[in-house]
Coordinates of N, CA and C in Angstrom, one line a residue:
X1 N 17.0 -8.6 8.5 CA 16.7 -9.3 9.7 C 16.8 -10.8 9.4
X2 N 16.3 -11.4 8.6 CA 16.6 -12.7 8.1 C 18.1 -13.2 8.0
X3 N 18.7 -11.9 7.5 CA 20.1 -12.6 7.0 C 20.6 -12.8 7.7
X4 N 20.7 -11.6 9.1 CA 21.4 -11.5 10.7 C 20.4 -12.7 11.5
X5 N 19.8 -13.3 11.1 CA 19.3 -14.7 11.9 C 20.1 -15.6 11.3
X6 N 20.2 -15.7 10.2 CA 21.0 -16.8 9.7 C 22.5 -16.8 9.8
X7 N 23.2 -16.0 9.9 CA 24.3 -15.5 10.2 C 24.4 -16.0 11.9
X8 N 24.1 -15.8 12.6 CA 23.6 -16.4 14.1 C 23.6 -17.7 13.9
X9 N 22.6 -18.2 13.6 CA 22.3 -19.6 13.2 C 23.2 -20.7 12.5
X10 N 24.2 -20.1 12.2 CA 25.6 -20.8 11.6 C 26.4 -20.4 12.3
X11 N 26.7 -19.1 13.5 CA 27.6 -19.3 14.0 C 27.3 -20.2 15.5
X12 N 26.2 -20.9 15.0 CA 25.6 -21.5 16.6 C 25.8 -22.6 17.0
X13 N 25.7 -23.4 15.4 CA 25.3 -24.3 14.8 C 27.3 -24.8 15.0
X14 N 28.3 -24.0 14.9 CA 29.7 -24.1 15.3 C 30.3 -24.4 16.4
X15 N 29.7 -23.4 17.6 CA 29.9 -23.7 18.7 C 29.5 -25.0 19.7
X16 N 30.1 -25.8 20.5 CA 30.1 -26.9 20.8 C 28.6 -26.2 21.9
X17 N 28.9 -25.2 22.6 CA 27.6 -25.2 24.0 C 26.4 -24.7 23.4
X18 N 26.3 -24.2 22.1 CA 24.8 -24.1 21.4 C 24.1 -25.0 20.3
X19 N 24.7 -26.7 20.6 CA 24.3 -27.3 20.2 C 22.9 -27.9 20.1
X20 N 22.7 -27.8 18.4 CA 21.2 -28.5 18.6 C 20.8 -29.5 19.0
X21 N 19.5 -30.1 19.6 CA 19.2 -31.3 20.3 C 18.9 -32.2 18.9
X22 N 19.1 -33.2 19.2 CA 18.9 -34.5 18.3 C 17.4 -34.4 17.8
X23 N 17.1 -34.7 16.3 CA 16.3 -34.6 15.5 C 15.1 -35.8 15.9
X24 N 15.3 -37.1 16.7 CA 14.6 -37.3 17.2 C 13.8 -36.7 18.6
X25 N 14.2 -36.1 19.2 CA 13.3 -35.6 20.2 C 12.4 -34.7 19.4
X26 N 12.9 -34.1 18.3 CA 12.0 -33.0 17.7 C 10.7 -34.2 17.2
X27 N 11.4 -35.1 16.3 CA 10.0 -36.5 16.3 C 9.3 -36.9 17.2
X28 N 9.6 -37.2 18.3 CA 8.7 -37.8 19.3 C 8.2 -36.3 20.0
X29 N 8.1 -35.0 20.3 CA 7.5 -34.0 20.5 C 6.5 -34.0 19.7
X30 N 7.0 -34.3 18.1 CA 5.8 -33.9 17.1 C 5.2 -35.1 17.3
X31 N 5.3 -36.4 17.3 CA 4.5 -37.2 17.3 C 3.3 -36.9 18.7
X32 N 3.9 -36.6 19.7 CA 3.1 -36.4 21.2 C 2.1 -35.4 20.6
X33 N 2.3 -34.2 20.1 CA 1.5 -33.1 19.6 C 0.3 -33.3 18.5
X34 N 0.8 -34.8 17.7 CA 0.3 -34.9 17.2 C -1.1 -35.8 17.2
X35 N -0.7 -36.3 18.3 CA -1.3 -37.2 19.1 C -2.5 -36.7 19.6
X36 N -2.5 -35.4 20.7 CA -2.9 -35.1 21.1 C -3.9 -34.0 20.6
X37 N -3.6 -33.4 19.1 CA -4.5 -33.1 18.4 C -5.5 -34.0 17.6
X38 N -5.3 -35.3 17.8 CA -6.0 -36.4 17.2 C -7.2 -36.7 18.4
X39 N -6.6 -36.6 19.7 CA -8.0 -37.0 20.6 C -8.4 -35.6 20.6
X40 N -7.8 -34.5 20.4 CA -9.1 -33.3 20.3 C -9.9 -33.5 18.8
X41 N -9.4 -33.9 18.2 CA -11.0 -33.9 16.9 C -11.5 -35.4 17.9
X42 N -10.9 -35.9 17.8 CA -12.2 -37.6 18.2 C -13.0 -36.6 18.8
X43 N -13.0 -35.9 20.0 CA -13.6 -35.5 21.4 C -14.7 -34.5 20.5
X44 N -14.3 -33.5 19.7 CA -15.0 -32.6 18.7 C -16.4 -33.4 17.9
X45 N -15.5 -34.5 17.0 CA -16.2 -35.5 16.5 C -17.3 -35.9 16.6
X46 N -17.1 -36.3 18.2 CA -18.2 -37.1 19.0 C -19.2 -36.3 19.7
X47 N -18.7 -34.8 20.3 CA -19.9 -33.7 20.2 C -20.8 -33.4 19.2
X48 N -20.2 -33.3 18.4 CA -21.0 -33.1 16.8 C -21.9 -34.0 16.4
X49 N -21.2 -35.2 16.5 CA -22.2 -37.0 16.7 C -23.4 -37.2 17.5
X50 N -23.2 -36.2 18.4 CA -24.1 -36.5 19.8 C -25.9 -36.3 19.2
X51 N -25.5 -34.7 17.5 CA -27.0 -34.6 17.0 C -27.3 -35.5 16.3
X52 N -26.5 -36.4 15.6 CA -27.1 -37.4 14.6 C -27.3 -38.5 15.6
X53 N -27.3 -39.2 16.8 CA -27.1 -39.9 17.3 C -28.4 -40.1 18.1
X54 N -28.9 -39.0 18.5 CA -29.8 -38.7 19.5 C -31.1 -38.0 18.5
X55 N -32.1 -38.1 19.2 CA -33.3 -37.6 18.4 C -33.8 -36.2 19.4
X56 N -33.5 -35.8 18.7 CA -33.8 -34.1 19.6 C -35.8 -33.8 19.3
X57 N -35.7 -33.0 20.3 CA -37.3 -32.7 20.5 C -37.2 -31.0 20.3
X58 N -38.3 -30.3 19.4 CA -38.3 -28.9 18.5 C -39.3 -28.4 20.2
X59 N -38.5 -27.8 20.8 CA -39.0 -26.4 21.8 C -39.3 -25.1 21.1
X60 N -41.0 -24.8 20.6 CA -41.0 -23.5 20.1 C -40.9 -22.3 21.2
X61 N -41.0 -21.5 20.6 CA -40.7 -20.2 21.0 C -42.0 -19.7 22.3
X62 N -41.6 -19.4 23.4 CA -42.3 -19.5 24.5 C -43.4 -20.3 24.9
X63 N -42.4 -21.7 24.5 CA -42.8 -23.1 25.4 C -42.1 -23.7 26.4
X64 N -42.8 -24.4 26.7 CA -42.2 -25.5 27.8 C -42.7 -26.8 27.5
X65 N -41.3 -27.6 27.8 CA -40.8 -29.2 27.4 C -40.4 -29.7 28.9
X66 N -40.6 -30.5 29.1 CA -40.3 -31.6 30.6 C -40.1 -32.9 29.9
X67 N -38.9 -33.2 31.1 CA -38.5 -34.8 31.0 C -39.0 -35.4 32.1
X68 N -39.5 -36.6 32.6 CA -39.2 -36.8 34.0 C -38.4 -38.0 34.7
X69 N -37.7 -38.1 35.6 CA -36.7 -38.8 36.2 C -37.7 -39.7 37.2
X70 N -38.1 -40.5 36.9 CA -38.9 -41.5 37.4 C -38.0 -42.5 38.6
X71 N -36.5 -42.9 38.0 CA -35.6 -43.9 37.9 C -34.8 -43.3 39.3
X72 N -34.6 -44.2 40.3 CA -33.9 -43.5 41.5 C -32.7 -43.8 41.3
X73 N -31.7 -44.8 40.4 CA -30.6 -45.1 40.1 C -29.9 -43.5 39.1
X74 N -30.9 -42.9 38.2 CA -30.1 -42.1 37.5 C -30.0 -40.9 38.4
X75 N -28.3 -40.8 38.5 CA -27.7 -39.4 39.5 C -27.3 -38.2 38.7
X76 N -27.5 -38.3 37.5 CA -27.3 -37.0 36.9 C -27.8 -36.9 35.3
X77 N -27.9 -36.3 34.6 CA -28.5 -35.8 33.1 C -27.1 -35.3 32.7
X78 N -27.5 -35.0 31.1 CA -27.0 -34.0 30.1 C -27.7 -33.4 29.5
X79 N -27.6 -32.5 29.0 CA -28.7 -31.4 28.4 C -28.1 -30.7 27.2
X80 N -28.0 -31.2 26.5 CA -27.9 -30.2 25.0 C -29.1 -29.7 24.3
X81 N -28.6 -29.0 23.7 CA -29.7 -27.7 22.9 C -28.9 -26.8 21.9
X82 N -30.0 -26.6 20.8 CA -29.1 -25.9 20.1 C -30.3 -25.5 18.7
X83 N -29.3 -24.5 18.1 CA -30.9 -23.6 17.1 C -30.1 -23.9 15.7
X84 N -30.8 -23.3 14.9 CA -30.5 -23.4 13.2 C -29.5 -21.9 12.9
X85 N -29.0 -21.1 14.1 CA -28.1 -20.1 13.9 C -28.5 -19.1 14.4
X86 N -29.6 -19.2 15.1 CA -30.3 -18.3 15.6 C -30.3 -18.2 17.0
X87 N -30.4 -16.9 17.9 CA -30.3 -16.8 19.2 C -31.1 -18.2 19.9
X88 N -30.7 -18.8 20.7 CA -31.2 -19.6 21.8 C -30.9 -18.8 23.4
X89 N -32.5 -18.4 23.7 CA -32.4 -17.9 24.8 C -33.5 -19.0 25.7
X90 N -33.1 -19.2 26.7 CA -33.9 -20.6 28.0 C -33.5 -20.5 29.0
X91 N -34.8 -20.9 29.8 CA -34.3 -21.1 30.6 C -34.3 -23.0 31.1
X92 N -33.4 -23.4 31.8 CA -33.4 -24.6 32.4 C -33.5 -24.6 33.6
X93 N -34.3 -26.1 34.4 CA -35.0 -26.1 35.5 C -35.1 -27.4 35.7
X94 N -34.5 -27.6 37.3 CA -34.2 -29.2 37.7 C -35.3 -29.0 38.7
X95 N -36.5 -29.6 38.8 CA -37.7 -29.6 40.0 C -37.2 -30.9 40.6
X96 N -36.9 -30.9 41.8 CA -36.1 -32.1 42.8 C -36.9 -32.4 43.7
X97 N -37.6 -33.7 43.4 CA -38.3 -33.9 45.2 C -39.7 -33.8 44.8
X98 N -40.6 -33.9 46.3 CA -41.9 -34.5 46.3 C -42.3 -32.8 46.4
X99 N -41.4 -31.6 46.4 CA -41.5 -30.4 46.8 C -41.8 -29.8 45.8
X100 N -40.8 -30.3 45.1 CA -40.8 -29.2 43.3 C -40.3 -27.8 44.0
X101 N -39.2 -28.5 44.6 CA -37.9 -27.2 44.7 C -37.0 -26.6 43.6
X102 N -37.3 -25.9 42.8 CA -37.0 -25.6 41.1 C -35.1 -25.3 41.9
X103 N -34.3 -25.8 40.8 CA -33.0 -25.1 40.8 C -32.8 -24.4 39.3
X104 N -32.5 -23.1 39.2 CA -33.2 -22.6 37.7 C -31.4 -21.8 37.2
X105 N -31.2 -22.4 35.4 CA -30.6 -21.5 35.2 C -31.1 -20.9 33.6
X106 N -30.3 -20.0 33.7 CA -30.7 -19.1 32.4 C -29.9 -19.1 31.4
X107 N -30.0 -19.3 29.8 CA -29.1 -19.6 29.1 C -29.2 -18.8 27.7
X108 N -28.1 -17.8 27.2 CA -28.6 -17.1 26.1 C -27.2 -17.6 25.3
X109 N -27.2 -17.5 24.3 CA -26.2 -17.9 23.1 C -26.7 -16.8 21.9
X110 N -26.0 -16.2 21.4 CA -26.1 -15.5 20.3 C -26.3 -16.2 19.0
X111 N -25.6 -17.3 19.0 CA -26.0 -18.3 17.7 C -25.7 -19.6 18.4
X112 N -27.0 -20.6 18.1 CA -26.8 -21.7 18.8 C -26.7 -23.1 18.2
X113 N -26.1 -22.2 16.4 CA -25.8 -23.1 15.7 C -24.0 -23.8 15.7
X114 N -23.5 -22.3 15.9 CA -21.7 -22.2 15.7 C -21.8 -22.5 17.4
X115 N -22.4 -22.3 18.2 CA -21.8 -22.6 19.6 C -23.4 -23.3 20.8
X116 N -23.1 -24.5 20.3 CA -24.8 -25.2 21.4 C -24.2 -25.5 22.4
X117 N -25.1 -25.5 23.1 CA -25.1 -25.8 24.9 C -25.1 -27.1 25.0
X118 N -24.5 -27.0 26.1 CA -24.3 -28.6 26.8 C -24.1 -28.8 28.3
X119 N -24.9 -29.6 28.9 CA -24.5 -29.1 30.6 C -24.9 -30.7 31.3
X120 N -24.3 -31.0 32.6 CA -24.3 -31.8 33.1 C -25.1 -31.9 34.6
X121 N -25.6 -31.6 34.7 CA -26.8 -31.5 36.1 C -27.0 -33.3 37.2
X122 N -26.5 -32.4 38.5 CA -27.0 -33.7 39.1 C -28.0 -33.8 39.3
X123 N -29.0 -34.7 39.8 CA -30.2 -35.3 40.3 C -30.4 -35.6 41.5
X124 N -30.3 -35.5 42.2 CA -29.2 -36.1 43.8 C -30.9 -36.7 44.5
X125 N -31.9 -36.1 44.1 CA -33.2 -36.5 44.7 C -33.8 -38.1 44.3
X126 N -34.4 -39.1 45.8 CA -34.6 -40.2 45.0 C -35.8 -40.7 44.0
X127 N -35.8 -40.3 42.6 CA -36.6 -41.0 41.8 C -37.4 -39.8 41.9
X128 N -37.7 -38.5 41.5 CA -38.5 -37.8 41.7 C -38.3 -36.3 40.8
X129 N -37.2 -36.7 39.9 CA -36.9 -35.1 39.1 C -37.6 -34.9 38.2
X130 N -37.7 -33.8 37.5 CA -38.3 -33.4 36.7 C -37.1 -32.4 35.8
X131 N -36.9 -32.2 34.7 CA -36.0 -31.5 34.1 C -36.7 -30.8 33.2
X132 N -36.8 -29.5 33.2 CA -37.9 -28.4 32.3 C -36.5 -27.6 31.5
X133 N -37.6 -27.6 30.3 CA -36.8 -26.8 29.0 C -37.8 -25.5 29.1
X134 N -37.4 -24.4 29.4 CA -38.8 -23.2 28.9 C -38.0 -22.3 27.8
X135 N -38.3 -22.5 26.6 CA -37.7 -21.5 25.8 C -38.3 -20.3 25.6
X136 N -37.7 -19.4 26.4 CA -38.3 -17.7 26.2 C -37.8 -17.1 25.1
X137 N -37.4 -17.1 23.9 CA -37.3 -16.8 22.7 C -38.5 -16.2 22.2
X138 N -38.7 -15.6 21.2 CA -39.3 -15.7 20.3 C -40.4 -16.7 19.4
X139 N -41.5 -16.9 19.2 CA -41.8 -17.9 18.5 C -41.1 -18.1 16.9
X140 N -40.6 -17.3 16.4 CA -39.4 -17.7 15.1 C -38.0 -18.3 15.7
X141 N -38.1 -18.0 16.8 CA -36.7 -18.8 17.2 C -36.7 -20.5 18.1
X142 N -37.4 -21.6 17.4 CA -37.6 -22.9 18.1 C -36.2 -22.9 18.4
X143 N -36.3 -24.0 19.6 CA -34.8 -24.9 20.0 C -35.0 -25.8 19.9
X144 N -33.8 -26.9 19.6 CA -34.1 -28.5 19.4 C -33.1 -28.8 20.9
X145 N -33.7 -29.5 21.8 CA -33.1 -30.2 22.7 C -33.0 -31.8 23.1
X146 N -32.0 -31.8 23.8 CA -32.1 -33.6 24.3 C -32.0 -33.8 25.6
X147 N -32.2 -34.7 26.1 CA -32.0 -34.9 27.8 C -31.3 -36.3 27.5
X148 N -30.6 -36.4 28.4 CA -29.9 -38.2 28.4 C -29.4 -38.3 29.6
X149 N -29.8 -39.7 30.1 CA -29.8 -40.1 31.4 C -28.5 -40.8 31.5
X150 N -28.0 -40.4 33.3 CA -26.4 -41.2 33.2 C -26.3 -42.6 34.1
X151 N -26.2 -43.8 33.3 CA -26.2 -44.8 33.7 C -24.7 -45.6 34.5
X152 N -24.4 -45.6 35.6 CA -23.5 -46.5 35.7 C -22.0 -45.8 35.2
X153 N -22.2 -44.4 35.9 CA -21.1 -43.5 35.3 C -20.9 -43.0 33.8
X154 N -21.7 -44.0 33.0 CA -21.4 -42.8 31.9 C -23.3 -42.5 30.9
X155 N -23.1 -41.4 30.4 CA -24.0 -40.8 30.2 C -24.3 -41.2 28.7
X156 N -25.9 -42.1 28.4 CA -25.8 -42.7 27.3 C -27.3 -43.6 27.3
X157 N -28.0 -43.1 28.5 CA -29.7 -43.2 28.1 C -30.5 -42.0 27.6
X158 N -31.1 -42.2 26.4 CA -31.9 -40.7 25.7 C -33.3 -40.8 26.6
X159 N -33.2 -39.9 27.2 CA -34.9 -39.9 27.7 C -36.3 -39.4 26.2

């Protein structure tokens, strides 16, 4: 199989209409590709960064943690969470308003060491949210979470 490729490959390489393209476009393709796997580690990078950066708070095993949104300017949160390799199962909970109208989601990860959560929730109520962590796990299984408030389009106040 190899040899009948190469045998092809030289008779190709002869013909004027199966000419190869210039060895620079093959450079500037690799450079573009290469490129673009450089802003995927930065972006990686700075996920990763986000735990040394931020000071996470230990959610044990069937507790509950609250943040609250005092601030009528902040229109949305982030929410990371994440375990020592162990199931992370939660629930999360945006209480909006003078009502404490819960918007609730539920979050299970099989390991929430190789794969942590991360989510972006608006706030849309003025100056009045509340963001609940309830980890229904296990008491051997704590979660470490963070809340960060988004200023001014970008997201970069730690509550």
């Amino acid at each position: 199989m190899k040899f009948s490729s190469t045998i092809l490959a030289i008779c190709a390489c002869g013909a004027s209409a199966f000419t190869h393209p210039p060895f620079t476009r093959t450079l500037q393709a690799q450079s573009a590709l290469c490129s673009i796997s450089e802003q995927q580690a930065s972006i990686a990078r700075t996920a990763r960064n986000v735990w040394d950066e931020l000071t996470p708070i230990i959610v044990q095993g069937n507790s509950l943690r609250t943040w609250s949104l005092t601030e009528p300017y902040i229109e949305q949160v982030q929410i990371f969470m994440k375990t020592d390799g162990r199931p992370l199962n939660a629930n999360v909970e945006l209480w909006e308003g003078p009502d404490n109208t819960p918007q609730k989601m539920s979050v299970y990860l099989e390991d929430g060491d190789l794969r942590p959560f991360n989510a972006v929730i608006e706030t849309p109520c003025d100056g009045s949210n509340t963001i609940a962590i309830r980890n229904t796990g296990y008491l051997e299984f704590p979660l470490s979470a963070c809340v960060e408030a988004e200023v001014d389009n970008e997201i970069g106040n730690s509550l």
